[in-house]
């Protein structure tokens, strides 16, 4: 990976964290009733995004994927319009809860809240790509809890039989809201599930964006060569509660959280770039300022933007 | 014009559409090599290849979920659910995903998709090969639900469903497949979704119905004509959206309404039709709105006496209509 | 008598039943350590142990399917679906298995099972945490569907649901959890499933409703009383089976019916209620049967102006009732 | 395995084949509108049945399991009452299609037609057994096609997490109606799917009842010891079409069928018992006569039995 690319990845990780932090502030201010965070997952998301053809390949994200969609090309303004449910929100016009991404132009598939359904959608996108020979790869993102859903299984099986150009990217943070992985499955690695579908299952340190980039690139290339899907398991952690409605002290110790925080992907990657002389102090400061300005601008912009007109409530149920 | 069965009309429609539009792809259980368990897709894999007529794994959730993704990335999928009874594993994808993709994305995405499935009974199908499942979907904003009652309608509505930019459930009555015959044009024609059709004009009372029951109602009307009772038969053709205007008009015209469907009575399509009437034309009615429907048991049992007791017949319709006419 | 919220009444009911019957087991997502995302099951795992309050994998199909097997082999399971919106992956098990186990086995097997799920909106839940899903299940023979509207009813109906020998869906309105308070007896009491309740007597018109809308209708009735309009409020309490007698009686008494529910209008519970009236007491009616329901869009959007436009309010009910009274 | 047990297993395999053959005759005579066959699967079904506590453990069969339910204790008369949809059919009172087994007294769970749902039911039965400490094991039977269903996955995962006393018994005959296994899954062995659940996956020759008996016994003992579920894959073949409505010539060659017929489990087991001197010519003849008589008796009995009274149509929707 080139130093430039490493810096770009770092930039998006830092941008995402900053947007994320701002969302929580807006939540506490009563301006954003619900917040879902990617805090802790940035390396997995941004590393994988840069391994793909951003805007041309398809991603099917879930609510945890703020850093992913930022890296994919959604602007902080667009994110904030969504978080504050403004009419101009390009994801849903303020109709969906925050973190329900979707922009056709960028090839970000619109997602609902029902977990695991996007695996089948990505599989279908890939089926179309294969038939239409458009060269695209589709990547579905999902939590480890959602792998218990039957639809996860059905999608992987279908994709494997037809050797479709799709990648199943698991962000394993060890919890599904309060339920720890050991109550969710009797295996240590989500990647072990690949064996039942006859596809490769790859485990990667989800806190290392470079490693994530590598395995995702390999999986995407494999898909593009017509060799079928890959299941990637990126092991990571979420540093904050499941959502702003959650209180994670009920189900995990502060010691556990602190232990993982030592491996905060943003901090460790920053240290690495500094240690390797890739990121200078000036560059870092400039980036920080740029990000601060962007986040402030996005917040102001979205706060001033109009709310949806109630008269639009019944629009777009069907083609008009 | 060629005379075809209901099944042949659907097959001809699929073939014609696939010839016209290379983006159309069919998949489902046994639809390829075997041509479907009812043979609706027979010959299509030979004609269009294994890429366009796909034998899928046995997983209705994926069959529909994959179709949603494929539709979004440029195909026009027509997945088949082998029996309406087995559509429930796909319920989540249909109701929570396909139906609301357009709404939730504020018109950024949409899902042009036709899900075909056979419904209904009377063919020794028992509890799990006889169900009428249309009412579940007719309740869902974002879906369209088509229930043809003649070969002609089946082909024309299928073409319209495929042309539609939103998800359509296309429910074929399996007892109609080989029992109904009629004239069907060779050339392509579209019957608009959401328009009911007066299949027979009459003065004394209206039967409002759909799917297989249309032909049964027509037989009943024929029999009653001999007795001097003039029956109008309105074929809904699609149960979402309902053709409110046609429903109100026939009720205003005759003043007496008998709603007939094979599906269980409680919460069936008849309830909504009746509620529309009670809301809009109550004072035009000369008699209570009657519903003749399947009894409230979980589909029809296998043993012939029980199946027969469940099924609605032309005789039962005639009897109900006779009583209503005399009201 | 203790005053409790709707949520506390349900929790007290669960605790009381679990103390009474060691066969009762609860499972679902986050119900144990976390006490449920709404805290309905808070404290129950501490009191009854990890064996009886189980944090299950994230799989609604299995949550219900496992409950069916467990009920057959001697437990009395009360699985929780975290949000009504997420019940569709379990639709197949509920409709095709639980509902028809007794019928298909000719009474050899049965499934005593209570599925709890929160429904409804008005709490910034957006498209996927606000849905009203009761109509899908009210259409299914073999199921019972309970929709309490007060803390008192919630506890008594829960006890009856648990005592029932057939599968019951117990839908709790999430906006009611903390907003509704009322007197709730400590001791165990059962409110019969299938009996509606006149929550307020009146002469000029009847509002027929259920769940959260009961309290809204009562507020509307209160307001209208000031204007000299006397409103009867009938709380259905269960939407399958419907209490036909109570529905017919109130309609005969007042001659004017307004049906109110938060669920989408088309094919909702109101359709069946209206159809029953049009079938049985048409000539007692002095006005068209009105339905005031959620609009036909896929649940309510997130942004406050849109959510508000969707929700039915006491004011909207009062307005509709006022118009009907003047008819 | 004792010679006595081998003979008993042989007897039930032969009985099942005879009942099966009679069903097809009744179908051709127009007396049984639909027939589902266990023809070819007898070794897998009977071998596994005898490895369990028949009538005390629970089985959750599917429509392919005629030999299983006969070995479990259902009589030929009871089977024929079901096939001919008579009122006295103990499985369903004539309500269900043939081969939809269920008898509470024998702990045979009532099954519907929707494939794979019984996996969750068996899991739930096992959960109750674990809680109530009744010592029972539950066994779900299913075809390899049905493993593509999401509910298969959900059930195995749930059972594995809670280490429940349940066995998942797959009868892999290589086809789901017309769809061959290679279009159903991208693995050669259904047993490979066990890896994703952290449970043992065992492959066994489904045409050898002794081997099936052994692995089933081991799995049941493991379950009873509280060590959790096992997935057993019994490789076998169906010699007849999927059902009387099917025509298998459309999707498989006669050569393939003939090749498998050489390993017909009934024939090969009979030869083995004869070769090992376990089954004498007289014993064999006596058994054949007994079976013939039983099948004739069952057919006559059922043909004379009353059909259901249409007045019962609306009974037993709810408790009465
Ligand atoms: C089908 C379904 N059931 C329940 C929920 C409620 N829910 C939302 S997120 C969540 C936990 C998901 O955990 P995981 O998949 O590990 O993702 P994470 O949030 O940890 O990234 C649950 C139970 C849902 N959204 N969909
Ligand atoms: C959910 C569902 N979808 C479709 C069907 C129709 N169907 C009945 S049997 C069958 C094939 C099953 O194959 P397999 O599981 O391999 O069992 P086998 O018949 O080969 O023993 C299909 C598709 C069904 N019963 N249930
Ligand atoms: Mg997680
Ligand atoms: Mg098979």
CSV table of C-alpha atoms in Angstrom, one decimal, chain B residues 65 147 186 208 323:
chain,number,residue,atom,x,y,z
B,65,UNK,CA,-34.1,-11.5,-1.8
B,147,UNK,CA,-55.2,-12.6,-9.5
B,186,UNK,CA,-50.8,-14.0,-30.1
B,208,UNK,CA,-67.7,-9.3,-6.8
B,323,UNK,CA,-81.1,-15.8,-1.4
